[in-house]
Coordinates of C-alpha atoms in Angstrom, one line a residue:
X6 CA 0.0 0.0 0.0
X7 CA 1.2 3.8 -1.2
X8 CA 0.2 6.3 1.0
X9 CA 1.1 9.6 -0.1
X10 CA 0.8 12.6 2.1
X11 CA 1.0 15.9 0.6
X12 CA 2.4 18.7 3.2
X13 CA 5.1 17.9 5.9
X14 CA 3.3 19.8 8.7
X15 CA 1.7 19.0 11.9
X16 CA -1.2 16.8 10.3
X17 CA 0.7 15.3 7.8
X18 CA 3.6 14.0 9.8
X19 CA 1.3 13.1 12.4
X20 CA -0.4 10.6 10.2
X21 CA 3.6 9.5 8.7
X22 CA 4.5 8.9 11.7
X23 CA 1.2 6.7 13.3
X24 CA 0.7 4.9 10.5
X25 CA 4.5 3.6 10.4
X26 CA 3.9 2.3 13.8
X27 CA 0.6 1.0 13.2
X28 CA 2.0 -0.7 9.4
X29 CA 5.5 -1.5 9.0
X30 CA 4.7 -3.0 5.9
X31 CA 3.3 0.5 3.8
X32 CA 4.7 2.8 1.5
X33 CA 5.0 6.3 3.0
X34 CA 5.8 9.5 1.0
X35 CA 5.7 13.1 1.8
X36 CA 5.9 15.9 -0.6
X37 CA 6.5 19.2 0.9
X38 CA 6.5 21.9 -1.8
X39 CA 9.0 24.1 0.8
X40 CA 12.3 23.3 1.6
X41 CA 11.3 22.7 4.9
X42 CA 9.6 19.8 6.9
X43 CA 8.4 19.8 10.6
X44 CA 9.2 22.8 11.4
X45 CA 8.1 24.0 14.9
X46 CA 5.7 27.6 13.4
X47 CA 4.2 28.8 16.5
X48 CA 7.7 28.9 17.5
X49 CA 8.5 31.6 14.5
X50 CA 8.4 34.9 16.8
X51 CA 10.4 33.6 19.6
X52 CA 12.8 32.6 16.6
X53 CA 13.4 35.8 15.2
X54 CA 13.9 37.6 18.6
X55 CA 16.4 35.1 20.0
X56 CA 14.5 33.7 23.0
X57 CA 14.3 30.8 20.4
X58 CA 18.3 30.6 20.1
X59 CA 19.6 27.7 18.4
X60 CA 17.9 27.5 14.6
X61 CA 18.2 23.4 14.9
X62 CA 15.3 23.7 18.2
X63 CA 12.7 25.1 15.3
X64 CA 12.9 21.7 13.5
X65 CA 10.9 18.9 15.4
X66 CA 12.4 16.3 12.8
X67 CA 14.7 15.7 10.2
X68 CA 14.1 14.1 6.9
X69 CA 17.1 12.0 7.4
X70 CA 15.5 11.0 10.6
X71 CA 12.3 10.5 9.4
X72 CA 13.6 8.4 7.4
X73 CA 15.9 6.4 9.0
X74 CA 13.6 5.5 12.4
X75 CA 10.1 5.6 10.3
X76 CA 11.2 4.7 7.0
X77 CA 9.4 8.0 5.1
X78 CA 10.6 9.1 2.0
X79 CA 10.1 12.9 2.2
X80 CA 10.5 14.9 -1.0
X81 CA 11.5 18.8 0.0
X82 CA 10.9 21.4 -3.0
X83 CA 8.1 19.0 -4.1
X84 CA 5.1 21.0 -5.1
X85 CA 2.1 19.4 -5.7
X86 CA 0.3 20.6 -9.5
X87 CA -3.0 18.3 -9.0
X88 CA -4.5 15.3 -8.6
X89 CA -6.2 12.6 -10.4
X90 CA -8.8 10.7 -8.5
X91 CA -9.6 8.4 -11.6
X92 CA -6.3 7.4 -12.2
X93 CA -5.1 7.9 -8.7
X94 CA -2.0 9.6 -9.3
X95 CA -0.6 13.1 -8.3
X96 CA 1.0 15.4 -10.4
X97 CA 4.1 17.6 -9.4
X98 CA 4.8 21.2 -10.4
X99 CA 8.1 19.7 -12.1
X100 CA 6.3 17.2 -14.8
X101 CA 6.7 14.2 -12.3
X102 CA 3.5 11.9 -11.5
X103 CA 3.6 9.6 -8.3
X104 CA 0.4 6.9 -8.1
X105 CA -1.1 6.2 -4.6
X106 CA -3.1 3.9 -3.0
X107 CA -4.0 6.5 -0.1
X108 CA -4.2 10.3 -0.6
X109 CA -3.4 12.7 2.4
X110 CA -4.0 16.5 1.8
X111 CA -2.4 18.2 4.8
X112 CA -1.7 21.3 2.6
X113 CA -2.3 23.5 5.4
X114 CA -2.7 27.4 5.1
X115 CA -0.9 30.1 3.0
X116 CA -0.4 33.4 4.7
X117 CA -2.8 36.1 3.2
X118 CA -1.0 39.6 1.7
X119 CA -3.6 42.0 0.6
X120 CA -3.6 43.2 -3.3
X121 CA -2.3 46.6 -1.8
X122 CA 0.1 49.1 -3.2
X123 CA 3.8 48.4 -2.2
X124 CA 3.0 44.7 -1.0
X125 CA 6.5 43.6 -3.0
X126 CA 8.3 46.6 -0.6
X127 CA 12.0 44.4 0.3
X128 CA 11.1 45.7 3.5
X129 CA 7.9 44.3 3.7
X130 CA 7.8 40.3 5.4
X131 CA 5.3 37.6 6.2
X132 CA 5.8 34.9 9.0
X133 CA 5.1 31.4 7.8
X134 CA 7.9 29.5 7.4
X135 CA 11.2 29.1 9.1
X136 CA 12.8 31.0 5.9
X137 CA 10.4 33.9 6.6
X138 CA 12.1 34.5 10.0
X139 CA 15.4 33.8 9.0
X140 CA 14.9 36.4 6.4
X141 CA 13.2 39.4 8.9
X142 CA 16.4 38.2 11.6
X143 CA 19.1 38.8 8.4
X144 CA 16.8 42.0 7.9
X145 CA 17.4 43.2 10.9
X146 CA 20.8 42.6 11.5
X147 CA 22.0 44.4 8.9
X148 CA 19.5 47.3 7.9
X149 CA 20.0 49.2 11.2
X150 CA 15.7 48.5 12.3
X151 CA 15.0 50.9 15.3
X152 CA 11.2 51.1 14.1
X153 CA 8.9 48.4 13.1
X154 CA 4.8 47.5 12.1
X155 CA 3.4 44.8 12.1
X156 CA 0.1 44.4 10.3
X157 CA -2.7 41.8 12.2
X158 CA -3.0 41.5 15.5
X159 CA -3.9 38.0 15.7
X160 CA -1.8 35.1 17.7
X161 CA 1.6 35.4 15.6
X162 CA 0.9 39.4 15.0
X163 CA 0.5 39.8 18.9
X164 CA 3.6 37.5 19.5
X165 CA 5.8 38.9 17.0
X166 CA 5.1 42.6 17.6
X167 CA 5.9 41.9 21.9
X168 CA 9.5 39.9 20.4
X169 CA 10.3 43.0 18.1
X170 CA 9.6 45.4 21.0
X171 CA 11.5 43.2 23.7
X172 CA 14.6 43.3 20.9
X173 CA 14.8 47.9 21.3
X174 CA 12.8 48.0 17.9
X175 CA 9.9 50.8 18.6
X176 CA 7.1 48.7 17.7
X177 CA 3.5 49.9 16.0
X178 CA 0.9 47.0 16.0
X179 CA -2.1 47.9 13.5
X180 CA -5.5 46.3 13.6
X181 CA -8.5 46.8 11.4
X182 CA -10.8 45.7 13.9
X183 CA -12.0 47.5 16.8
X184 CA -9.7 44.7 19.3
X185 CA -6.8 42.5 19.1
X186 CA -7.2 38.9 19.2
X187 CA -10.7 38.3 17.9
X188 CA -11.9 35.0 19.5
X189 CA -12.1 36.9 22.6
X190 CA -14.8 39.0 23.7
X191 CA -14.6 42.7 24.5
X192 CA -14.9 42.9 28.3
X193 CA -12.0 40.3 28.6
X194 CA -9.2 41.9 25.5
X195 CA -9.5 45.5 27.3
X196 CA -6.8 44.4 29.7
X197 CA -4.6 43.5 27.1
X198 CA -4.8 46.6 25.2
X199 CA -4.2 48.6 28.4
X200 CA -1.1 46.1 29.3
X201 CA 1.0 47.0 25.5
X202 CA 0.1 50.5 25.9
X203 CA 2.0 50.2 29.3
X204 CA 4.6 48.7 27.6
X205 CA 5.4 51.1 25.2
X206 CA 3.6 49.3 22.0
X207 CA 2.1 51.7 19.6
X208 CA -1.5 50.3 19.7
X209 CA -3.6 51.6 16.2
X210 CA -6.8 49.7 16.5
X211 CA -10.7 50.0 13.9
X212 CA -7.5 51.2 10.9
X213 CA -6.4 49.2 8.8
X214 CA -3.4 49.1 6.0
X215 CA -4.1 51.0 2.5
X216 CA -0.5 50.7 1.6
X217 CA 3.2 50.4 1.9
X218 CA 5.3 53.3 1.4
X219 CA 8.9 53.3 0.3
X220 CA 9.1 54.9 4.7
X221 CA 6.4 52.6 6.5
X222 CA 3.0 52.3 5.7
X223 CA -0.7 54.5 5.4
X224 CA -3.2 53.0 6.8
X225 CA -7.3 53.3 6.1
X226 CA -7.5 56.6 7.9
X227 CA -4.8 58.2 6.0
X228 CA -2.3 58.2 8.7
X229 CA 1.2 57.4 8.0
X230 CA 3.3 55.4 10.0
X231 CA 7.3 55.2 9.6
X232 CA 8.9 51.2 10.0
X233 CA 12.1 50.6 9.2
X234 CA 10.5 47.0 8.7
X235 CA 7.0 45.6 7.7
X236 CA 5.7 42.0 8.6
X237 CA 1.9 41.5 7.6
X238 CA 0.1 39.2 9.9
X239 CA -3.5 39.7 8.4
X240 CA -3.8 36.2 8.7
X241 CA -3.8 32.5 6.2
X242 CA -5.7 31.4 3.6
X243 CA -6.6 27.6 2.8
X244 CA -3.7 26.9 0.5
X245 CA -6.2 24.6 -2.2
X246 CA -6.2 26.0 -5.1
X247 CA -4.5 22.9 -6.9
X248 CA -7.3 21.0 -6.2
X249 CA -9.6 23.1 -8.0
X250 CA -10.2 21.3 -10.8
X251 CA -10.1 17.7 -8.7
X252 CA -13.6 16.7 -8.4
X253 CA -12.6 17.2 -4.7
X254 CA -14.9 19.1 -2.8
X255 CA -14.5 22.8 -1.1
X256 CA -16.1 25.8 0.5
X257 CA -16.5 28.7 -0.9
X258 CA -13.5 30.1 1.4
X259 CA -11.5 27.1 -0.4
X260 CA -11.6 25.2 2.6
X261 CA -11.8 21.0 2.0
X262 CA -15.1 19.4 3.2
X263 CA -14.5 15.6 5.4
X264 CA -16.7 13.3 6.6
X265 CA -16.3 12.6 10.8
X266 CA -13.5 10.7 9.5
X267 CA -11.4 13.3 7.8
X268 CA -12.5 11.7 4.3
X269 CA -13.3 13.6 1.3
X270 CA -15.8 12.9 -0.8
X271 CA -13.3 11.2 -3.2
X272 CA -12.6 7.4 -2.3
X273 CA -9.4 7.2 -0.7
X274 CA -8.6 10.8 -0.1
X275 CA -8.2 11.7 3.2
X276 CA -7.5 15.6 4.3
X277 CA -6.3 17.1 7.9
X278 CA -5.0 20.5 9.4
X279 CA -5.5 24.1 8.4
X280 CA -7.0 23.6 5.4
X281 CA -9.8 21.4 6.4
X282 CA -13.7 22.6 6.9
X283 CA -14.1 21.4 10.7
X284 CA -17.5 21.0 12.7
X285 CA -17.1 23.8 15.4
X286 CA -18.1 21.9 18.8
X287 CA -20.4 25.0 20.1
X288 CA -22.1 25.6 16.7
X289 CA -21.8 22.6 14.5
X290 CA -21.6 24.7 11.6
X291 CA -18.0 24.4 9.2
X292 CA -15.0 26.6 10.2
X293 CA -11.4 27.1 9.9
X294 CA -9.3 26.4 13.0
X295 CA -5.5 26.7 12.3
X296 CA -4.3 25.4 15.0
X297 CA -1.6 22.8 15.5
X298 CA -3.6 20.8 18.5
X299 CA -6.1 19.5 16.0
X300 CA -4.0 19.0 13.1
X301 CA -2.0 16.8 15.0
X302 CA -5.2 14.5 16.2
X303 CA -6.7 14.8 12.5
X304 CA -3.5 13.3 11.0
X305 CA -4.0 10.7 13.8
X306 CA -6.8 9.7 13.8
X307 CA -6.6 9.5 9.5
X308 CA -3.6 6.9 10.2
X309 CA -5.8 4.5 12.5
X310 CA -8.4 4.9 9.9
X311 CA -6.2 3.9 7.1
X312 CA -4.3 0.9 9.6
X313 CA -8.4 0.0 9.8
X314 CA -8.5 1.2 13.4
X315 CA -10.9 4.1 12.7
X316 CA -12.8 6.3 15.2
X317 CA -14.5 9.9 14.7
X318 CA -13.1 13.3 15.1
X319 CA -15.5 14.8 17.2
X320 CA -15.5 18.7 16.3
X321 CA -12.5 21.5 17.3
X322 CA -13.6 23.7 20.1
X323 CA -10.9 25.9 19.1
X324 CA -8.6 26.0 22.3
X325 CA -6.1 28.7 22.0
X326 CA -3.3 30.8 24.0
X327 CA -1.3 33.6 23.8
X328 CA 1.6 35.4 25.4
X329 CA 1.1 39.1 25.8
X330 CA 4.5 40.3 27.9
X331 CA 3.6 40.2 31.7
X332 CA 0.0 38.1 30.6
X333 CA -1.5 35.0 29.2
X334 CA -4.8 34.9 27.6
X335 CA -6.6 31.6 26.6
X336 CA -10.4 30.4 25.3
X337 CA -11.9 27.8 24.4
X338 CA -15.3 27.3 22.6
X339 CA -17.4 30.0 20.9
X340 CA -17.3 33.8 21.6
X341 CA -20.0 36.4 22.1
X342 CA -19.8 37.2 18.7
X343 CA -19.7 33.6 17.4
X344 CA -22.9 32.9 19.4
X345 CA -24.5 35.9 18.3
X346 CA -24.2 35.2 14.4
X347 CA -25.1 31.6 14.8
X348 CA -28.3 32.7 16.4
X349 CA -27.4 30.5 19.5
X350 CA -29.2 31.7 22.9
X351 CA -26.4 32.3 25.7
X352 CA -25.7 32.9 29.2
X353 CA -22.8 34.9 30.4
X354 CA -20.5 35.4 34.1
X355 CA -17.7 36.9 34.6
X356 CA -15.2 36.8 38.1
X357 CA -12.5 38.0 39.0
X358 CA -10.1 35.6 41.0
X359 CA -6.4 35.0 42.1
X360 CA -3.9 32.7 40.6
X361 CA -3.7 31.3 44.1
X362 CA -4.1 31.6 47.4
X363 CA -4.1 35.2 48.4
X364 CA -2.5 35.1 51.4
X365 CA 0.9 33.2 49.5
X366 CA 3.2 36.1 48.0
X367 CA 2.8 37.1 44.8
X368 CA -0.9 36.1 43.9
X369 CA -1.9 37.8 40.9
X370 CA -5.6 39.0 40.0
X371 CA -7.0 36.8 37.4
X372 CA -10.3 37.5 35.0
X373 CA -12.5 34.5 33.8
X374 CA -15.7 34.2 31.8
X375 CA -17.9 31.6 30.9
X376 CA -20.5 31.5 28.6
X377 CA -23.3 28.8 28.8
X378 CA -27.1 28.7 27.9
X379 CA -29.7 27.7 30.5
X380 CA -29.3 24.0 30.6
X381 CA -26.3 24.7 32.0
X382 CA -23.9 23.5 28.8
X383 CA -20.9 25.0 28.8
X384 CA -20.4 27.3 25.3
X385 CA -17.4 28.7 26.2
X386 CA -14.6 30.4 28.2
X387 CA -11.8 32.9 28.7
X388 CA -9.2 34.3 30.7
X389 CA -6.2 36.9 31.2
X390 CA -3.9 37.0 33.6
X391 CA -0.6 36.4 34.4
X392 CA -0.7 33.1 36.3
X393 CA -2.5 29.7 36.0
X394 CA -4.5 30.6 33.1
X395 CA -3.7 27.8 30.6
X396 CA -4.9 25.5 33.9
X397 CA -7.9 27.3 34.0
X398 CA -8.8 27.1 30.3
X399 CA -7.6 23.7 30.0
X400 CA -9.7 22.4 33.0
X401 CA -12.8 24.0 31.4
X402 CA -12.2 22.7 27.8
X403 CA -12.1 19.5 29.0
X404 CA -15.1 19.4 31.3
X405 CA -16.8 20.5 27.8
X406 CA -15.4 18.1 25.3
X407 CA -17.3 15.3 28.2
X408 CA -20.1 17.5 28.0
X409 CA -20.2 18.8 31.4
X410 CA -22.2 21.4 32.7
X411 CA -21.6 24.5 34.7
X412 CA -22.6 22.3 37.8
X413 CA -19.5 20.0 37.2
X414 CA -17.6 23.9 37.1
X415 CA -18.4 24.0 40.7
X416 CA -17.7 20.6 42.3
X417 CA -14.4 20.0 40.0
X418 CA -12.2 18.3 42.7
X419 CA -8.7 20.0 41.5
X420 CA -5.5 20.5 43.5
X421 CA -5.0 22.7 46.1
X422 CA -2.2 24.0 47.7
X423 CA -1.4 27.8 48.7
X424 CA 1.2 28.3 46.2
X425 CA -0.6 26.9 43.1
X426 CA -4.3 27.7 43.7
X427 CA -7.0 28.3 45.9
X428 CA -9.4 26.1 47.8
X429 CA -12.1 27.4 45.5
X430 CA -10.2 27.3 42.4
X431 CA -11.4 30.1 39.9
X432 CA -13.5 27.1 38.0
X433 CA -15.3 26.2 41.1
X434 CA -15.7 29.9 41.8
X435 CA -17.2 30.6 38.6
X436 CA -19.4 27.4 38.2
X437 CA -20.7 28.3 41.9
X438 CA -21.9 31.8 40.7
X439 CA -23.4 30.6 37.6
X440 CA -25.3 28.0 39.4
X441 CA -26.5 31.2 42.0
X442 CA -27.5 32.7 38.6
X443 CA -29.6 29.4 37.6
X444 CA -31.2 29.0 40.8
X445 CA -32.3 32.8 40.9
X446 CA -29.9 33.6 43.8
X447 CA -28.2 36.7 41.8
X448 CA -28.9 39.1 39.2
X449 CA -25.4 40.2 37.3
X450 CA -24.8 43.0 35.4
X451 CA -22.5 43.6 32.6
X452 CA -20.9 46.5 30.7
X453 CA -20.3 50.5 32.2
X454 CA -23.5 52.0 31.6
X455 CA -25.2 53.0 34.6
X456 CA -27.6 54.8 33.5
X457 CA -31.0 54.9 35.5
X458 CA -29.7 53.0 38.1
X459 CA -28.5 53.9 41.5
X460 CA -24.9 52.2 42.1
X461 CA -24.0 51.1 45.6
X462 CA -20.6 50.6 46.4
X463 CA -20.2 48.8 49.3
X464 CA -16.0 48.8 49.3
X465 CA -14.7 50.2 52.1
X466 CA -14.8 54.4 52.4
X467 CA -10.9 54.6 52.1
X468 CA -11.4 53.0 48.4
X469 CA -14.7 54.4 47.5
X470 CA -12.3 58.3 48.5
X471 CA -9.6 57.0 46.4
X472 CA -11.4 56.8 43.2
X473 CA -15.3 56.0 42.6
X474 CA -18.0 55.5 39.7
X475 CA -19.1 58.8 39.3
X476 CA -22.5 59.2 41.1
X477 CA -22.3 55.8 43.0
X478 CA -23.2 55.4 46.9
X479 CA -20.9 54.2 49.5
X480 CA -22.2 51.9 51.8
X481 CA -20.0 49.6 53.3
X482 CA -21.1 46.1 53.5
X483 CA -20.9 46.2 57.2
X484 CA -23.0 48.7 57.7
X485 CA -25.9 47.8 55.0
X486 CA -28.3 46.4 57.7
X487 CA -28.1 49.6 59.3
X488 CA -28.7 51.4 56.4
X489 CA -31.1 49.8 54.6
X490 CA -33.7 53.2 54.9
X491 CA -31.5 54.9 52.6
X492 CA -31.7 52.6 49.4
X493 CA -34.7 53.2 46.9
X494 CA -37.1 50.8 46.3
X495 CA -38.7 52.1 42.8
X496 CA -35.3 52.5 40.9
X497 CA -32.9 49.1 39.8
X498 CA -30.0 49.5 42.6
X499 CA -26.5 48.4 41.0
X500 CA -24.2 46.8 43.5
X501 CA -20.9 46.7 43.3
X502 CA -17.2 46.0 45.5
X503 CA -13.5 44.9 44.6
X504 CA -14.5 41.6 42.6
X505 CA -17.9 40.5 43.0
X506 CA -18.1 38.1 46.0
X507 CA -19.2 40.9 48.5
X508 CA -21.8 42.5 46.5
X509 CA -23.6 39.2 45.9
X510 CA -23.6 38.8 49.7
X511 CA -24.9 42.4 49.9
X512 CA -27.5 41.2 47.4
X513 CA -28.6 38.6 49.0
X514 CA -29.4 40.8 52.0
X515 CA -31.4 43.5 50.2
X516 CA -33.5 40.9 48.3
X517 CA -34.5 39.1 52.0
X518 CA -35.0 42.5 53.3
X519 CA -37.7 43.3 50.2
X520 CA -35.8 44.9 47.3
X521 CA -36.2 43.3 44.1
X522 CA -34.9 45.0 41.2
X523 CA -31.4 44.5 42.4
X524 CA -28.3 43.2 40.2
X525 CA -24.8 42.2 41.5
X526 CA -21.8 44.1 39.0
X527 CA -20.3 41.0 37.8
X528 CA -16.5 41.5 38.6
X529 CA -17.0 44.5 40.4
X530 CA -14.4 47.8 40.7
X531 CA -11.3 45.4 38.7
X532 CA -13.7 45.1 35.8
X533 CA -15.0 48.6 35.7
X534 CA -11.4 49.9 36.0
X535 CA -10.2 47.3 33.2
X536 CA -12.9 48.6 30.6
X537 CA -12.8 52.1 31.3
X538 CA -8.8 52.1 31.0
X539 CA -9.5 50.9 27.7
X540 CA -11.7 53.8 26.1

């Protein structure tokens, strides 16, 4: 048996290397139209800075290894032209034909550059491949770069534009969107916009780039912004255009449709990785997810269905995370704005925690949000912060892919010891308050409009001196049984403290004591202060 496997990525080595130990017996060949196979990419802006030192740690595997401990023949330089279902045989860009028994597409994603003026500007890069960053590191190294822009705020835009700025290079990040990041929602992103602006990063959100001038670029709004060097990180495109003319079929966004089993609708063609149409786990409806996690599984689980071993691939939820300097921020599931255009009903809560106990040194504030729909199914979840986060997220993804429910959020046995978490870990903490919210217990309220309402801050009067929402109340919590004569009963009362645990309690004693139109502010002064920093 031949199995050919087009693209020497994540998915397509992941299905070399599982089916040579499921079949010693096959015929494995790779083509790789680049000169370069298994190269570690999300490793690319830690590359071209230097954390990343050594230029042999960005390849994950050799072809001589590959093919000396798996016996794979991988072909570098080996583009792929088309393919012939009918006669089952691929054509290569130099005249070549190889026949197969199997077909693997793992073709993955081509990096998009707009059709914009100056796009062939020398100083003007991409980040894709391991030649990419050698190229911008040569660039730099010899052109003198004291300014940069980098064009796309998504993951490798975010992390390449903190590596430029931690090298001395004055660093512009440029967004056409209203945020960075876009699988995470608004009230969660604000604190990283406020943390590069600390940092020094020239922050130019809702503008996009118009085009590259022979000093930097103009962007949408006509502003001009000098770089000594460019790299676009708009984002990838499905890189499918050779099968065009296959019979194979596609998305309008060129994306390849599978079966549960990564099959095409073409016998014996299998597909994986970036350029594949997944079933998103919240929605159900196709999507792109390039990301390396389930490329890796997809190329997997295509080898034990080849070896006759074959299970489903059951959806990508889309797990993600990101280093922003001093912060990590990680999701999982579908956003606000995912929910909202797939006409899916939703649920929402949003705490702020600490990475661990607060009495051990150096416990950092932490922001988590889950969304979930009345039944209590979890439809997603975010965080930011600079500890624990990727625990957090991970915990929670998990609890969704068994399709758990908010209520398993809050009795989640997980470890516990001062120095790593808190008794209540920030998932039991937030499954406990959505439950409150199920059961009727709590009213929270979201956003920084206030209007109508009368806000009661209950933080102590030292804080509520220091800095307040304007118009807002102070009654301190200790003193709101005493008080209670001086709240109004025909007028929503907003209640709010440090994070959100003591205005629930302060809740809970109004609504026994009568009032009813009252809401708890759903992370409470750290929220309010990380959303107003941001306008």
């Amino acid at each position: 048996m031949h199995v050919v496997i087009v693209g020497g990525g994540a998915g397509g080595l992941s299905c070399a290397a599982r089916l040579r130990r499921l079949d010693n017996s096959a015929q494995i060949t790779v083509l790789e139209k680049t000169d370069e196979v298994s190269i570690a990419s999300c490793g690319l802006p830690y590359y071209i800075s230097g954390v990343i030192a050594e230029r042999a740690n960005m390849q994950v595997a050799s072809t001589s290894m590959l093919k000396k401990v798996f016996d794979i023949d991988v072909r570098l330089s080996c583009g792929v032209a088309g393919i012939n279902p009918q006669t089952k045989t691929v054509h290569l860009q130099d005249g070549g034909e190889l026949s197969y028994d199997k077909l693997v597409l793992a073709v993955g994603a081509k990096a998009f550059v707009p059709n914009i003026k100056g796009k062939d500007n020398p100083r003007c890069f991409t980040v894709k491949s391991l030649t990419d960053a050698d190229n911008i590191k040569q660039y730099i190294a010899t052109h003198n770069v004291r300014t940069a822009v980098v064009v796309g705020s998504g993951f490798i835009g975010v992390e390449v534009a903190e590596n430029l700025h931690e090298m001395g290079i004055k660093t512009t990040l440029a967004e056409a969107a209203t945020q960075i990041l876009p699988p995470l929602d608004t009230d969660i992103v604000c604190q990283l916009h406020t943390h590069l602006r600390q940092k020094g990063l020239n922050l130019c959100l809702n503008d996009g780039i118009k085009e590259i001038t022979s000093t930097g670029i103009i962007l949408n709004s006509d502003k001009e912004i000098a770089a000594d060097i460019i790299i676009l990180a708009i984002g990838v495109r499905p890189d499918t255009a050779f099968l065009n003319n296959s019979g194979i079929e596609l998305t309008e966004k060129g994306l390849i449709k599978t079966n549960e089993y990564m099959q095409t609708n073409i016998t014996d063609v299998y597909a994986c990785g970036d350029s594949v149409a997944v079933k998103d786990f919240v929605s159900g409806e196709p999507t792109m997810i390039a990301l390396a996690g389930p490329a890796n599984r997809q190329g997997r689980l295509i080898a034990d269905h080849i070896a006759g071993k074959p299970y489903p691939y059951n959806a990508s939820q889309g797990t993600g995370i990101v280093k922003v300097f001093d912060l990590t921020a990680a999701f999982t599931g579908n956003n606000e704005k995912q929910l909202q255009n797939n006409h899916i009903p939703y649920e929402k809560m949003l705490i702020w925690a600490s990475s661990h106990a607060g009495y051990y040194p150096n416990a950092a504030p932490l922001a988590l949000k889950v969304l979930y729909n009345q039944e209590g199914k979890i439809l997603g979840a975010q965080a930011v912060g600079a500890e624990n986060v990727d625990k957090i997220i991970d915990v929670i993804a998990t609890v969704m892919r068994l399709d758990g429910t908010t209520a398993d959020l809050r009795d989640a046995e997980l470890c516990y010891a001062p120095p790593y978490s808190s008794a209540k870990s920030p998932v039991n903490l937030i499954g406990m308050a959505i439950e409150n919210i199920r059961q009727k217990l709590i009213k929270p309220y979201f956003g920084t409009d206030f209007s109508d309402m009368f806000v009661l801050d209950v933080r102590p009067p030292q804080n509520y001196e220091a800095e307040h929402i304007k118009g807002a109340v102070n009654i301190p919590a200790a003193q709101i049984r005493a008080r209670l004569n001086e709240l109004p009963k025909d007028k929503p009362i907003l209640v709010h403290c440090f994070k959100g645990y003591t205005s629930y309690v302060v809740c809970r004693i109004l609504m026994a004591n009568g009032f009813s139109n009252i809401y708890s502010y759903a992370g409470g002064w750290q929220q309010y202060k990380a959303e107003t920093n941001d306008k």
